[in-house]
CSV table of C-alpha atoms in Angstrom, one decimal:
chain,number,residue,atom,x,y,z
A,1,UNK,CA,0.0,0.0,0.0
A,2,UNK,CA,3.0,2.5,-1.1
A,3,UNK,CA,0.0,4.0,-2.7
A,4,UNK,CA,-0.9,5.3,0.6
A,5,UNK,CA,2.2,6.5,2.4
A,6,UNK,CA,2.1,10.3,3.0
A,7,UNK,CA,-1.5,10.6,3.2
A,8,UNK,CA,-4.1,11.7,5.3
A,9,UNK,CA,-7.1,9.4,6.1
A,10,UNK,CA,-9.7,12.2,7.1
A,11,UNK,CA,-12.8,9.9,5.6
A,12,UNK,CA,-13.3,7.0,3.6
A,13,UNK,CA,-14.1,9.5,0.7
A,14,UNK,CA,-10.3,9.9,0.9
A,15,UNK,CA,-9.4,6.4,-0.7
A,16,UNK,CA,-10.5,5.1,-3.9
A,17,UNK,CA,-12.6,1.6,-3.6
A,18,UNK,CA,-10.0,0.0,-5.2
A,19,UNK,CA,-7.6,1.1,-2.2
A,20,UNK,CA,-10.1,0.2,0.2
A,21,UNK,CA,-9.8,-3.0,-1.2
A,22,UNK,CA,-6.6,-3.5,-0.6
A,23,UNK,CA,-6.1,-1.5,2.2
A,24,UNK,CA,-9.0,-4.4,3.4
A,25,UNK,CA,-7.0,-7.1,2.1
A,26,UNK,CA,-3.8,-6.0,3.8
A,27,UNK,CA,-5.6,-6.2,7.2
A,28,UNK,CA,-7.0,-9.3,6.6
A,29,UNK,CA,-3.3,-10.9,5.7
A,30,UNK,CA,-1.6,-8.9,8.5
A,31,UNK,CA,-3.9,-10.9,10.9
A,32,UNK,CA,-3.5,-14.1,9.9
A,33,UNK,CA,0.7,-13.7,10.0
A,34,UNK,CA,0.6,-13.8,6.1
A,35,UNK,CA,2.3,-10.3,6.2
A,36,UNK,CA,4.3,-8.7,8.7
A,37,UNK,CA,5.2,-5.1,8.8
A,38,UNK,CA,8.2,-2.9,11.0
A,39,UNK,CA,7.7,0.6,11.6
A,40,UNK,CA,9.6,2.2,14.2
A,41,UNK,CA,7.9,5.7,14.4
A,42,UNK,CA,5.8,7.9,16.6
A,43,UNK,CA,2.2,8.0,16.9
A,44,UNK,CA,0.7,10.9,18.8
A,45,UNK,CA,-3.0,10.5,20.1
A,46,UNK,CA,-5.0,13.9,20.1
A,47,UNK,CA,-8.6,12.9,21.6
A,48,UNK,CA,-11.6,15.2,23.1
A,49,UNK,CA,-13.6,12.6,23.6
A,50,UNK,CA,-13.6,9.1,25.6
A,51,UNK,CA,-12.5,6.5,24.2
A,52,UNK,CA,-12.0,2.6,25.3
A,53,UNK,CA,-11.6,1.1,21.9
A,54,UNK,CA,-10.4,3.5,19.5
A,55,UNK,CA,-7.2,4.4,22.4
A,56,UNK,CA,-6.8,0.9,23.1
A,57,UNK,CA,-6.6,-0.4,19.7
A,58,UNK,CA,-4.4,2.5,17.6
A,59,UNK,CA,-1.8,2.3,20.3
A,60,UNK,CA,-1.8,-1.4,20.4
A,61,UNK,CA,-1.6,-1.6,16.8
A,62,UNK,CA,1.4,0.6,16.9
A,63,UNK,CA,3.3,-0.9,19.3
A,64,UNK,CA,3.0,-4.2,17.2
A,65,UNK,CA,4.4,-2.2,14.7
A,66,UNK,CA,7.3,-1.4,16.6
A,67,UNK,CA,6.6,2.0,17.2
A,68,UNK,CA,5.6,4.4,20.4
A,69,UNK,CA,2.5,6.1,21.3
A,70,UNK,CA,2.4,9.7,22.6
A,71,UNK,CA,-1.4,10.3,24.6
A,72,UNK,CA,-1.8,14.2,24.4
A,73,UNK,CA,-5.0,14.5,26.2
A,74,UNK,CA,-6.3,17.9,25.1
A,75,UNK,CA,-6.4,19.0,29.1
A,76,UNK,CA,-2.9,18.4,29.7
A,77,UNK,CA,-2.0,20.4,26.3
A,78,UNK,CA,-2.2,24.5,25.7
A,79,UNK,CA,-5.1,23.1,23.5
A,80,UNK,CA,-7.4,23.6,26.5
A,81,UNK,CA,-6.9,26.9,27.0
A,82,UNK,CA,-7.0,28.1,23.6
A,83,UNK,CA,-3.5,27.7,21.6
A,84,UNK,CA,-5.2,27.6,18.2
A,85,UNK,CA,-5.1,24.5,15.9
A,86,UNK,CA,-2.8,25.7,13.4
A,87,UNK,CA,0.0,26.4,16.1
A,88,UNK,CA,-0.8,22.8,17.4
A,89,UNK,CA,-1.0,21.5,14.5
A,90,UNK,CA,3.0,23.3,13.2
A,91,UNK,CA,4.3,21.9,16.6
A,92,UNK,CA,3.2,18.5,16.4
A,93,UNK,CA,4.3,17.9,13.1
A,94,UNK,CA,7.9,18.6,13.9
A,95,UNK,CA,7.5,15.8,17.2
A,96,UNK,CA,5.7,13.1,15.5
A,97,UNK,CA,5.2,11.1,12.7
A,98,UNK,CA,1.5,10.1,12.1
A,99,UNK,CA,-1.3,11.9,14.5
A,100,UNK,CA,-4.7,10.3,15.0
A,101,UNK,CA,-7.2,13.2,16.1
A,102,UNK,CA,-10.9,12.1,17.4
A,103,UNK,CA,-12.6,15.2,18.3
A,104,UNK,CA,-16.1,16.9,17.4
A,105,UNK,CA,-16.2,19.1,14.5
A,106,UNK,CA,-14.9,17.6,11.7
A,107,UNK,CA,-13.6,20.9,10.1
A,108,UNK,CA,-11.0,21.2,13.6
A,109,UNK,CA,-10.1,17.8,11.9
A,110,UNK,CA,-9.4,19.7,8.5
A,111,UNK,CA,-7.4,22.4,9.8
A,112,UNK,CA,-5.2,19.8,11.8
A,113,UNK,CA,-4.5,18.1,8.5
A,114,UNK,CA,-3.9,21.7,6.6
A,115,UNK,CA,-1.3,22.7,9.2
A,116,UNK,CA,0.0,19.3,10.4
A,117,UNK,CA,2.4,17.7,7.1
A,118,UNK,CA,3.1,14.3,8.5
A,119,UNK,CA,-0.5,12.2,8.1
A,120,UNK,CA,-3.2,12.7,10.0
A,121,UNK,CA,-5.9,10.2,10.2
A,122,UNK,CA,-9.8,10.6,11.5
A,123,UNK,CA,-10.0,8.5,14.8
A,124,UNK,CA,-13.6,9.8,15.1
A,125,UNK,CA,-15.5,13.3,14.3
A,126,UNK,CA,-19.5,13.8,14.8
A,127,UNK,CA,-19.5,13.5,10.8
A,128,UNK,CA,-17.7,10.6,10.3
A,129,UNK,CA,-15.8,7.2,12.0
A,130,UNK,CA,-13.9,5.8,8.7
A,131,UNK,CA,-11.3,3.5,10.8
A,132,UNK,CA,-14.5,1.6,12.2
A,133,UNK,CA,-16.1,1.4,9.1
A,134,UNK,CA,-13.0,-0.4,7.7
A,135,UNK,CA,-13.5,-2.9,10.8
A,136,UNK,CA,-16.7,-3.2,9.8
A,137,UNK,CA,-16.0,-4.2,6.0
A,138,UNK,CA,-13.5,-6.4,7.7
A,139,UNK,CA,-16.0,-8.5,9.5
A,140,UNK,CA,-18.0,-9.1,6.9
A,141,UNK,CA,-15.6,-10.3,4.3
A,142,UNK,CA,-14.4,-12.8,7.0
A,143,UNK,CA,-17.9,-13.9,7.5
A,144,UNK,CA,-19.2,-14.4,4.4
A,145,UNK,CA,-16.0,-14.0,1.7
A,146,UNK,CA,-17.0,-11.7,-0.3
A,147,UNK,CA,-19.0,-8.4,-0.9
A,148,UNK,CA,-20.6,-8.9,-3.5
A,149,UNK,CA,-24.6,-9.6,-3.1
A,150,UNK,CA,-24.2,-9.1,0.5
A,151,UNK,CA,-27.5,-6.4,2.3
A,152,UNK,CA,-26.2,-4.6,5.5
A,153,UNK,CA,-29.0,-3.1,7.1
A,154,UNK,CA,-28.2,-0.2,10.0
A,155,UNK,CA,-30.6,0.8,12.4
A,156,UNK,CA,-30.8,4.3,14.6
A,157,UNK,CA,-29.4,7.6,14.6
A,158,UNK,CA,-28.1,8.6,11.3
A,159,UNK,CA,-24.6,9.9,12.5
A,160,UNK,CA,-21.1,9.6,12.3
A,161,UNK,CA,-21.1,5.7,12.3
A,162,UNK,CA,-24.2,5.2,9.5
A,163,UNK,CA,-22.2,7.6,7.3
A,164,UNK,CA,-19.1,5.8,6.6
A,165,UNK,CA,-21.0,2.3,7.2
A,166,UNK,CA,-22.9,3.3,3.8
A,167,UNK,CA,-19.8,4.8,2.1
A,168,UNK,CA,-18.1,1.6,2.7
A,169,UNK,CA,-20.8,-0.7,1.5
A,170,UNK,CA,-21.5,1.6,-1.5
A,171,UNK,CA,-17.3,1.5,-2.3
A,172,UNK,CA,-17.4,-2.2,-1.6
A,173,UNK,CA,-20.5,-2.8,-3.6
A,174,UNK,CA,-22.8,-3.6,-0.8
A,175,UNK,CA,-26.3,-3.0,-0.7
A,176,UNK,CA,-26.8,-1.1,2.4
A,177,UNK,CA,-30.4,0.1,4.2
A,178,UNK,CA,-30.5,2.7,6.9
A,179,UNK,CA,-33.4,2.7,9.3
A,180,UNK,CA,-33.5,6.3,10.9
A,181,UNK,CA,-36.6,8.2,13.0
A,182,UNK,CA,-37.9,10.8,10.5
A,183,UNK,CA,-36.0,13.6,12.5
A,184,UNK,CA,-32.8,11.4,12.2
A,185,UNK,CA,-32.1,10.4,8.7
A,186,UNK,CA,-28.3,10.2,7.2
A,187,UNK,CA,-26.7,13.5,5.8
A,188,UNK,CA,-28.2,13.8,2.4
A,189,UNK,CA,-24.8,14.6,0.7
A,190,UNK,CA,-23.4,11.6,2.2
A,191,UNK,CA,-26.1,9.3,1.1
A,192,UNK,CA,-25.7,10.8,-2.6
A,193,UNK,CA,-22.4,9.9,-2.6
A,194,UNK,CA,-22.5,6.4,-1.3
A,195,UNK,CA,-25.7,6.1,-4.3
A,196,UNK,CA,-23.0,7.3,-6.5
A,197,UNK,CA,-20.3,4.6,-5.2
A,198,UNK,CA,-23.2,2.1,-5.4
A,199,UNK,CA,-24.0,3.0,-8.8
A,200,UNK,CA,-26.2,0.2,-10.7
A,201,UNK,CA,-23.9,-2.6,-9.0
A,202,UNK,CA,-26.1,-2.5,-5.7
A,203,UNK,CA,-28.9,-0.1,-3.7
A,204,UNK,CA,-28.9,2.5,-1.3
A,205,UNK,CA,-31.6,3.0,0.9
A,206,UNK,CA,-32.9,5.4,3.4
A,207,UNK,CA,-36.2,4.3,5.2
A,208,UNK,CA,-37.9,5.0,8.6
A,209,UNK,CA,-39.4,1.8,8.4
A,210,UNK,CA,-37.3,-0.9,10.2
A,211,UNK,CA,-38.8,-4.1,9.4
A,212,UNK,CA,-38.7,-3.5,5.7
A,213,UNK,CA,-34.9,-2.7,5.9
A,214,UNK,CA,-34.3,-6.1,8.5
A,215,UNK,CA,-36.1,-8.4,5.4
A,216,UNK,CA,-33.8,-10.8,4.1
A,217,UNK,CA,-30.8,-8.5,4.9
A,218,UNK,CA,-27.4,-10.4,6.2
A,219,UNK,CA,-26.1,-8.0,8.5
A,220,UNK,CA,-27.9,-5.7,11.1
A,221,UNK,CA,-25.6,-3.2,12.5
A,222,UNK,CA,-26.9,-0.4,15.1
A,223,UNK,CA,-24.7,2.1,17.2
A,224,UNK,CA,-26.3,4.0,20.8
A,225,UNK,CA,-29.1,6.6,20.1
A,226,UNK,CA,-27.5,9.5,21.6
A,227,UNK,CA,-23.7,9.8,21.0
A,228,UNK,CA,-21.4,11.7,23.3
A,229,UNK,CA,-22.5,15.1,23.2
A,230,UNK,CA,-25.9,14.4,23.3
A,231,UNK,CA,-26.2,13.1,26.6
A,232,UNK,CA,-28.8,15.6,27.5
A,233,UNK,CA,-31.2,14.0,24.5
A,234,UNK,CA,-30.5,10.6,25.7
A,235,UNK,CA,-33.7,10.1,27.8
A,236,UNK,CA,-36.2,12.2,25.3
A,237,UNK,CA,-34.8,10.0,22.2
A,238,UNK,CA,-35.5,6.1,23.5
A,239,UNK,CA,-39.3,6.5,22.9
A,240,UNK,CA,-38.4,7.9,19.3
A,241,UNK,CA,-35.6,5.1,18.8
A,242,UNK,CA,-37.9,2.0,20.0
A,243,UNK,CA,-38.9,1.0,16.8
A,244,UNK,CA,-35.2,0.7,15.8
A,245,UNK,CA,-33.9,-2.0,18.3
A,246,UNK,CA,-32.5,-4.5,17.5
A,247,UNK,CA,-33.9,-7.3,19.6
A,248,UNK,CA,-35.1,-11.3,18.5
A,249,UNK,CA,-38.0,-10.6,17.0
A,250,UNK,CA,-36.5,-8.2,14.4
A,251,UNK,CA,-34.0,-10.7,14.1
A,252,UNK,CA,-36.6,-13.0,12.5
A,253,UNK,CA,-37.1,-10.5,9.6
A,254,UNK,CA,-33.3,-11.0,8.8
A,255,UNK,CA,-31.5,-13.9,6.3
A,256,UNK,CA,-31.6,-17.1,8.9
A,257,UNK,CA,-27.7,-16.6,8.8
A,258,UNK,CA,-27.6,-13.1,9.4
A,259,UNK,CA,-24.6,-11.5,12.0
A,260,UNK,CA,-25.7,-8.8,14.5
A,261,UNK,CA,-22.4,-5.6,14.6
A,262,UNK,CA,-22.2,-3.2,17.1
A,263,UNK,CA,-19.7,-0.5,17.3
A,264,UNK,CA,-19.8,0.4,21.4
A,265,UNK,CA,-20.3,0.8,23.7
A,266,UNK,CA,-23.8,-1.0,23.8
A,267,UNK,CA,-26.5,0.4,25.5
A,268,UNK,CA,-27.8,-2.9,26.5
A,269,UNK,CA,-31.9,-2.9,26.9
A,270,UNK,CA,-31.9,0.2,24.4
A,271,UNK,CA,-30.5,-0.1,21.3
A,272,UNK,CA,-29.8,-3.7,21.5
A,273,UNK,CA,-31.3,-6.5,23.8
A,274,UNK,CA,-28.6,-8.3,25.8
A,275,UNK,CA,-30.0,-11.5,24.5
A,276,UNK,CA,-29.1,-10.3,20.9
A,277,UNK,CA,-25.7,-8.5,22.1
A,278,UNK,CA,-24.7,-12.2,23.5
A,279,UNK,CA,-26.7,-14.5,21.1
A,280,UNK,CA,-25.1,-16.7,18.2
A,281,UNK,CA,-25.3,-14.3,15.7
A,282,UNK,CA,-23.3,-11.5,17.2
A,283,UNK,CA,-19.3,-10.9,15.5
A,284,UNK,CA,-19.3,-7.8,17.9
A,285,UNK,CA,-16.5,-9.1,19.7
A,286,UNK,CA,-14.3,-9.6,16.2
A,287,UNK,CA,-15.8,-6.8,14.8
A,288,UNK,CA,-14.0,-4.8,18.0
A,289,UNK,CA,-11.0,-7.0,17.7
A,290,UNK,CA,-10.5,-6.0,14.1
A,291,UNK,CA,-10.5,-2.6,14.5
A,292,UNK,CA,-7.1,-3.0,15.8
A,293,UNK,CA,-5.5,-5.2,12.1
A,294,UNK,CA,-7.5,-2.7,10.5
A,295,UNK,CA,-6.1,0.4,11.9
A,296,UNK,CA,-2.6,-1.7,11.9
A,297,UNK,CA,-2.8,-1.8,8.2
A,298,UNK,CA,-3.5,1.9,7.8
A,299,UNK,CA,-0.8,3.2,9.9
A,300,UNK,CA,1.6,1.0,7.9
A,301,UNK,CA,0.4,2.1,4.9
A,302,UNK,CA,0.4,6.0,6.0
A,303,UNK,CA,3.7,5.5,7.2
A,304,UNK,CA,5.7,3.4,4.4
A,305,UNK,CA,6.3,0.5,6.8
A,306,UNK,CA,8.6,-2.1,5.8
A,307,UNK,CA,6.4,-4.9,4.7
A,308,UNK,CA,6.9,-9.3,4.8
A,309,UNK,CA,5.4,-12.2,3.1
Protein backbone atom coordinates (compact mmCIF):
# COMPACT_ATOMS: atom_id res chain seq x y z
CA UNK A 1 0.00 0.00 0.00
CA UNK A 2 2.96 2.53 -1.09
CA UNK A 3 -0.01 4.03 -2.73
CA UNK A 4 -0.85 5.30 0.63
CA UNK A 5 2.24 6.49 2.42
CA UNK A 6 2.11 10.29 3.02
CA UNK A 7 -1.49 10.59 3.17
CA UNK A 8 -4.15 11.75 5.33
CA UNK A 9 -7.12 9.40 6.09
CA UNK A 10 -9.72 12.19 7.14
CA UNK A 11 -12.77 9.88 5.62
CA UNK A 12 -13.35 6.98 3.60
CA UNK A 13 -14.07 9.51 0.69
CA UNK A 14 -10.28 9.95 0.87
CA UNK A 15 -9.36 6.39 -0.68
CA UNK A 16 -10.47 5.11 -3.91
CA UNK A 17 -12.58 1.64 -3.57
CA UNK A 18 -9.95 0.02 -5.18
CA UNK A 19 -7.58 1.08 -2.23
CA UNK A 20 -10.15 0.24 0.23
CA UNK A 21 -9.85 -3.01 -1.20
CA UNK A 22 -6.59 -3.53 -0.64
CA UNK A 23 -6.13 -1.54 2.19
CA UNK A 24 -8.97 -4.43 3.38
CA UNK A 25 -6.96 -7.15 2.09
CA UNK A 26 -3.76 -6.02 3.79
CA UNK A 27 -5.56 -6.19 7.23
CA UNK A 28 -7.00 -9.34 6.65
CA UNK A 29 -3.30 -10.87 5.69
CA UNK A 30 -1.62 -8.93 8.54
CA UNK A 31 -3.92 -10.86 10.91
CA UNK A 32 -3.51 -14.06 9.88
CA UNK A 33 0.66 -13.71 10.02
CA UNK A 34 0.59 -13.79 6.10
CA UNK A 35 2.28 -10.26 6.17
CA UNK A 36 4.30 -8.65 8.72
CA UNK A 37 5.17 -5.12 8.77
CA UNK A 38 8.21 -2.89 11.03
CA UNK A 39 7.68 0.57 11.62
CA UNK A 40 9.65 2.24 14.24
CA UNK A 41 7.87 5.69 14.36
CA UNK A 42 5.81 7.91 16.55
CA UNK A 43 2.19 7.97 16.88
CA UNK A 44 0.66 10.89 18.82
CA UNK A 45 -3.04 10.55 20.13
CA UNK A 46 -5.02 13.89 20.07
CA UNK A 47 -8.60 12.86 21.57
CA UNK A 48 -11.57 15.17 23.12
CA UNK A 49 -13.61 12.61 23.59
CA UNK A 50 -13.62 9.14 25.56
CA UNK A 51 -12.53 6.52 24.17
CA UNK A 52 -11.97 2.59 25.25
CA UNK A 53 -11.64 1.13 21.85
CA UNK A 54 -10.39 3.53 19.47
CA UNK A 55 -7.19 4.37 22.43
CA UNK A 56 -6.76 0.92 23.11
CA UNK A 57 -6.60 -0.35 19.65
CA UNK A 58 -4.39 2.46 17.63
CA UNK A 59 -1.81 2.28 20.34
CA UNK A 60 -1.85 -1.44 20.37
CA UNK A 61 -1.63 -1.56 16.84
CA UNK A 62 1.45 0.63 16.90
CA UNK A 63 3.26 -0.94 19.28
CA UNK A 64 3.01 -4.22 17.21
CA UNK A 65 4.43 -2.22 14.71
CA UNK A 66 7.28 -1.38 16.57
CA UNK A 67 6.63 1.96 17.23
CA UNK A 68 5.56 4.39 20.43
CA UNK A 69 2.52 6.12 21.27
CA UNK A 70 2.38 9.71 22.62
CA UNK A 71 -1.40 10.27 24.62
CA UNK A 72 -1.80 14.25 24.36
CA UNK A 73 -4.98 14.48 26.22
CA UNK A 74 -6.28 17.90 25.14
CA UNK A 75 -6.39 19.03 29.07
CA UNK A 76 -2.86 18.40 29.72
CA UNK A 77 -1.95 20.39 26.29
CA UNK A 78 -2.18 24.45 25.73
CA UNK A 79 -5.13 23.08 23.50
CA UNK A 80 -7.41 23.56 26.47
CA UNK A 81 -6.88 26.88 26.99
CA UNK A 82 -6.98 28.08 23.64
CA UNK A 83 -3.46 27.66 21.57
CA UNK A 84 -5.18 27.59 18.16
CA UNK A 85 -5.09 24.54 15.92
CA UNK A 86 -2.78 25.67 13.38
CA UNK A 87 -0.03 26.37 16.10
CA UNK A 88 -0.75 22.85 17.42
CA UNK A 89 -1.00 21.45 14.49
CA UNK A 90 2.96 23.35 13.24
CA UNK A 91 4.34 21.85 16.57
CA UNK A 92 3.23 18.45 16.44
CA UNK A 93 4.31 17.86 13.08
CA UNK A 94 7.94 18.57 13.87
CA UNK A 95 7.50 15.75 17.24
CA UNK A 96 5.67 13.14 15.47
CA UNK A 97 5.24 11.06 12.67
CA UNK A 98 1.47 10.10 12.13
CA UNK A 99 -1.34 11.89 14.50
CA UNK A 100 -4.72 10.30 14.99
CA UNK A 101 -7.19 13.17 16.12
CA UNK A 102 -10.90 12.07 17.39
CA UNK A 103 -12.56 15.21 18.27
CA UNK A 104 -16.08 16.91 17.37
CA UNK A 105 -16.18 19.14 14.47
CA UNK A 106 -14.95 17.61 11.66
CA UNK A 107 -13.63 20.91 10.06
CA UNK A 108 -10.97 21.16 13.64
CA UNK A 109 -10.09 17.76 11.94
CA UNK A 110 -9.40 19.66 8.51
CA UNK A 111 -7.41 22.43 9.83
CA UNK A 112 -5.16 19.84 11.82
CA UNK A 113 -4.50 18.05 8.47
CA UNK A 114 -3.92 21.69 6.60
CA UNK A 115 -1.30 22.75 9.19
CA UNK A 116 -0.04 19.31 10.35
CA UNK A 117 2.41 17.74 7.06
CA UNK A 118 3.12 14.30 8.48
CA UNK A 119 -0.50 12.22 8.13
CA UNK A 120 -3.16 12.69 10.01
CA UNK A 121 -5.89 10.24 10.23
CA UNK A 122 -9.84 10.64 11.54
CA UNK A 123 -9.98 8.48 14.76
CA UNK A 124 -13.65 9.81 15.13
CA UNK A 125 -15.51 13.25 14.25
CA UNK A 126 -19.53 13.79 14.78
CA UNK A 127 -19.48 13.51 10.82
CA UNK A 128 -17.66 10.60 10.26
CA UNK A 129 -15.76 7.24 11.96
CA UNK A 130 -13.92 5.81 8.67
CA UNK A 131 -11.33 3.52 10.84
CA UNK A 132 -14.52 1.57 12.23
CA UNK A 133 -16.06 1.38 9.06
CA UNK A 134 -12.98 -0.39 7.70
CA UNK A 135 -13.49 -2.87 10.81
CA UNK A 136 -16.72 -3.17 9.78
CA UNK A 137 -15.99 -4.16 6.04
CA UNK A 138 -13.47 -6.44 7.66
CA UNK A 139 -16.05 -8.51 9.51
CA UNK A 140 -18.02 -9.05 6.93
CA UNK A 141 -15.62 -10.31 4.25
CA UNK A 142 -14.41 -12.80 6.99
CA UNK A 143 -17.94 -13.86 7.51
CA UNK A 144 -19.24 -14.42 4.40
CA UNK A 145 -15.99 -13.97 1.72
CA UNK A 146 -17.03 -11.65 -0.31
CA UNK A 147 -18.98 -8.35 -0.95
CA UNK A 148 -20.59 -8.85 -3.51
CA UNK A 149 -24.56 -9.55 -3.06
CA UNK A 150 -24.18 -9.08 0.54
CA UNK A 151 -27.51 -6.39 2.26
CA UNK A 152 -26.18 -4.62 5.46
CA UNK A 153 -29.03 -3.12 7.12
CA UNK A 154 -28.20 -0.17 9.97
CA UNK A 155 -30.59 0.79 12.44
CA UNK A 156 -30.75 4.27 14.59
CA UNK A 157 -29.40 7.62 14.56
CA UNK A 158 -28.13 8.64 11.28
CA UNK A 159 -24.62 9.91 12.47
CA UNK A 160 -21.06 9.59 12.27
CA UNK A 161 -21.14 5.73 12.26
CA UNK A 162 -24.16 5.17 9.54
CA UNK A 163 -22.21 7.58 7.33
CA UNK A 164 -19.06 5.84 6.63
CA UNK A 165 -21.02 2.25 7.17
CA UNK A 166 -22.87 3.32 3.85
CA UNK A 167 -19.81 4.81 2.14
CA UNK A 168 -18.08 1.57 2.71
CA UNK A 169 -20.79 -0.67 1.47
CA UNK A 170 -21.54 1.60 -1.51
CA UNK A 171 -17.33 1.53 -2.25
CA UNK A 172 -17.37 -2.24 -1.64
CA UNK A 173 -20.49 -2.78 -3.60
CA UNK A 174 -22.78 -3.62 -0.80
CA UNK A 175 -26.30 -3.01 -0.65
CA UNK A 176 -26.79 -1.05 2.39
CA UNK A 177 -30.36 0.10 4.15
CA UNK A 178 -30.51 2.67 6.87
CA UNK A 179 -33.44 2.75 9.30
CA UNK A 180 -33.53 6.32 10.92
CA UNK A 181 -36.63 8.17 12.96
CA UNK A 182 -37.87 10.80 10.50
CA UNK A 183 -35.99 13.64 12.47
CA UNK A 184 -32.84 11.44 12.18
CA UNK A 185 -32.10 10.38 8.73
CA UNK A 186 -28.32 10.18 7.23
CA UNK A 187 -26.67 13.54 5.80
CA UNK A 188 -28.17 13.80 2.40
CA UNK A 189 -24.80 14.60 0.69
CA UNK A 190 -23.44 11.59 2.21
CA UNK A 191 -26.07 9.30 1.12
CA UNK A 192 -25.69 10.78 -2.62
CA UNK A 193 -22.37 9.93 -2.57
CA UNK A 194 -22.48 6.36 -1.29
CA UNK A 195 -25.69 6.09 -4.26
CA UNK A 196 -22.98 7.27 -6.45
CA UNK A 197 -20.27 4.62 -5.25
CA UNK A 198 -23.23 2.10 -5.42
CA UNK A 199 -24.00 2.98 -8.81
CA UNK A 200 -26.16 0.17 -10.73
CA UNK A 201 -23.89 -2.64 -8.96
CA UNK A 202 -26.13 -2.48 -5.69
CA UNK A 203 -28.94 -0.06 -3.72
CA UNK A 204 -28.95 2.48 -1.28
CA UNK A 205 -31.64 2.97 0.86
CA UNK A 206 -32.91 5.37 3.38
CA UNK A 207 -36.15 4.27 5.24
CA UNK A 208 -37.86 5.03 8.58
CA UNK A 209 -39.41 1.78 8.36
CA UNK A 210 -37.27 -0.94 10.18
CA UNK A 211 -38.85 -4.12 9.35
CA UNK A 212 -38.74 -3.50 5.73
CA UNK A 213 -34.91 -2.67 5.94
CA UNK A 214 -34.28 -6.05 8.46
CA UNK A 215 -36.07 -8.44 5.38
CA UNK A 216 -33.81 -10.83 4.06
CA UNK A 217 -30.80 -8.45 4.94
CA UNK A 218 -27.37 -10.39 6.19
CA UNK A 219 -26.06 -7.98 8.52
CA UNK A 220 -27.86 -5.70 11.10
CA UNK A 221 -25.56 -3.16 12.51
CA UNK A 222 -26.93 -0.37 15.09
CA UNK A 223 -24.65 2.12 17.25
CA UNK A 224 -26.30 4.04 20.79
CA UNK A 225 -29.14 6.57 20.14
CA UNK A 226 -27.48 9.53 21.60
CA UNK A 227 -23.71 9.85 20.96
CA UNK A 228 -21.45 11.72 23.26
CA UNK A 229 -22.46 15.14 23.19
CA UNK A 230 -25.92 14.35 23.26
CA UNK A 231 -26.20 13.09 26.63
CA UNK A 232 -28.83 15.65 27.48
CA UNK A 233 -31.24 14.00 24.54
CA UNK A 234 -30.52 10.60 25.68
CA UNK A 235 -33.75 10.08 27.80
CA UNK A 236 -36.15 12.22 25.26
CA UNK A 237 -34.79 10.04 22.19
CA UNK A 238 -35.49 6.11 23.51
CA UNK A 239 -39.33 6.49 22.85
CA UNK A 240 -38.35 7.86 19.30
CA UNK A 241 -35.63 5.14 18.76
CA UNK A 242 -37.89 2.04 20.01
CA UNK A 243 -38.88 1.04 16.83
CA UNK A 244 -35.25 0.72 15.84
CA UNK A 245 -33.86 -1.96 18.31
CA UNK A 246 -32.54 -4.52 17.48
CA UNK A 247 -33.92 -7.31 19.57
CA UNK A 248 -35.08 -11.26 18.54
CA UNK A 249 -37.99 -10.61 17.02
CA UNK A 250 -36.45 -8.17 14.39
CA UNK A 251 -34.01 -10.72 14.12
CA UNK A 252 -36.57 -13.02 12.47
CA UNK A 253 -37.06 -10.53 9.63
CA UNK A 254 -33.27 -11.05 8.80
CA UNK A 255 -31.46 -13.92 6.35
CA UNK A 256 -31.62 -17.11 8.87
CA UNK A 257 -27.72 -16.63 8.77
CA UNK A 258 -27.61 -13.15 9.36
CA UNK A 259 -24.56 -11.49 12.01
CA UNK A 260 -25.68 -8.79 14.49
CA UNK A 261 -22.42 -5.61 14.60
CA UNK A 262 -22.18 -3.21 17.11
CA UNK A 263 -19.74 -0.50 17.30
CA UNK A 264 -19.81 0.39 21.44
CA UNK A 265 -20.32 0.78 23.74
CA UNK A 266 -23.82 -0.98 23.81
CA UNK A 267 -26.47 0.41 25.46
CA UNK A 268 -27.77 -2.87 26.49
CA UNK A 269 -31.91 -2.86 26.87
CA UNK A 270 -31.95 0.22 24.44
CA UNK A 271 -30.46 -0.08 21.27
CA UNK A 272 -29.76 -3.75 21.53
CA UNK A 273 -31.26 -6.47 23.78
CA UNK A 274 -28.63 -8.25 25.76
CA UNK A 275 -29.96 -11.53 24.45
CA UNK A 276 -29.07 -10.26 20.86
CA UNK A 277 -25.75 -8.53 22.15
CA UNK A 278 -24.71 -12.21 23.52
CA UNK A 279 -26.72 -14.53 21.06
CA UNK A 280 -25.06 -16.72 18.19
CA UNK A 281 -25.28 -14.25 15.72
CA UNK A 282 -23.31 -11.55 17.20
CA UNK A 283 -19.33 -10.89 15.54
CA UNK A 284 -19.31 -7.84 17.93
CA UNK A 285 -16.46 -9.06 19.71
CA UNK A 286 -14.32 -9.56 16.16
CA UNK A 287 -15.75 -6.84 14.85
CA UNK A 288 -13.95 -4.82 17.98
CA UNK A 289 -10.97 -6.99 17.71
CA UNK A 290 -10.46 -6.03 14.06
CA UNK A 291 -10.51 -2.63 14.48
CA UNK A 292 -7.08 -3.01 15.76
CA UNK A 293 -5.52 -5.19 12.09
CA UNK A 294 -7.52 -2.71 10.53
CA UNK A 295 -6.13 0.42 11.88
CA UNK A 296 -2.62 -1.68 11.91
CA UNK A 297 -2.84 -1.81 8.24
CA UNK A 298 -3.52 1.86 7.78
CA UNK A 299 -0.79 3.22 9.94
CA UNK A 300 1.56 0.99 7.91
CA UNK A 301 0.41 2.13 4.91
CA UNK A 302 0.39 6.02 5.97
CA UNK A 303 3.68 5.49 7.19
CA UNK A 304 5.68 3.38 4.37
CA UNK A 305 6.26 0.50 6.82
CA UNK A 306 8.59 -2.06 5.77
CA UNK A 307 6.38 -4.89 4.71
CA UNK A 308 6.88 -9.34 4.78
CA UNK A 309 5.38 -12.20 3.07
Amino acid sequence: MQALKGRDFLSLLDLSPAELAELLELAANMKSGKVTARCEKILGLLFSKASTRTRVSFSAAMYQLGGQVMDLNPMVTQVSRGEPLQDTARVLDRYLDVLAIRTFAQADLETYAKYAEIPVINALTDWAHPCQALADLMTIKECFGQFSGVTVSYFGDGNNVAHSLMLGCAMMGMNVRVATPPDYQPNVEVVGKAKTFAGDRSEVVVTTDAIAAAKGTHVLYTDVWASMGQEAEADSRIPVFQPYQINSELLKYADPEAIVLHCLPAHRGEEITDAVIEGDQSRVWDQAENRMHAQKALLASVLGATFEG
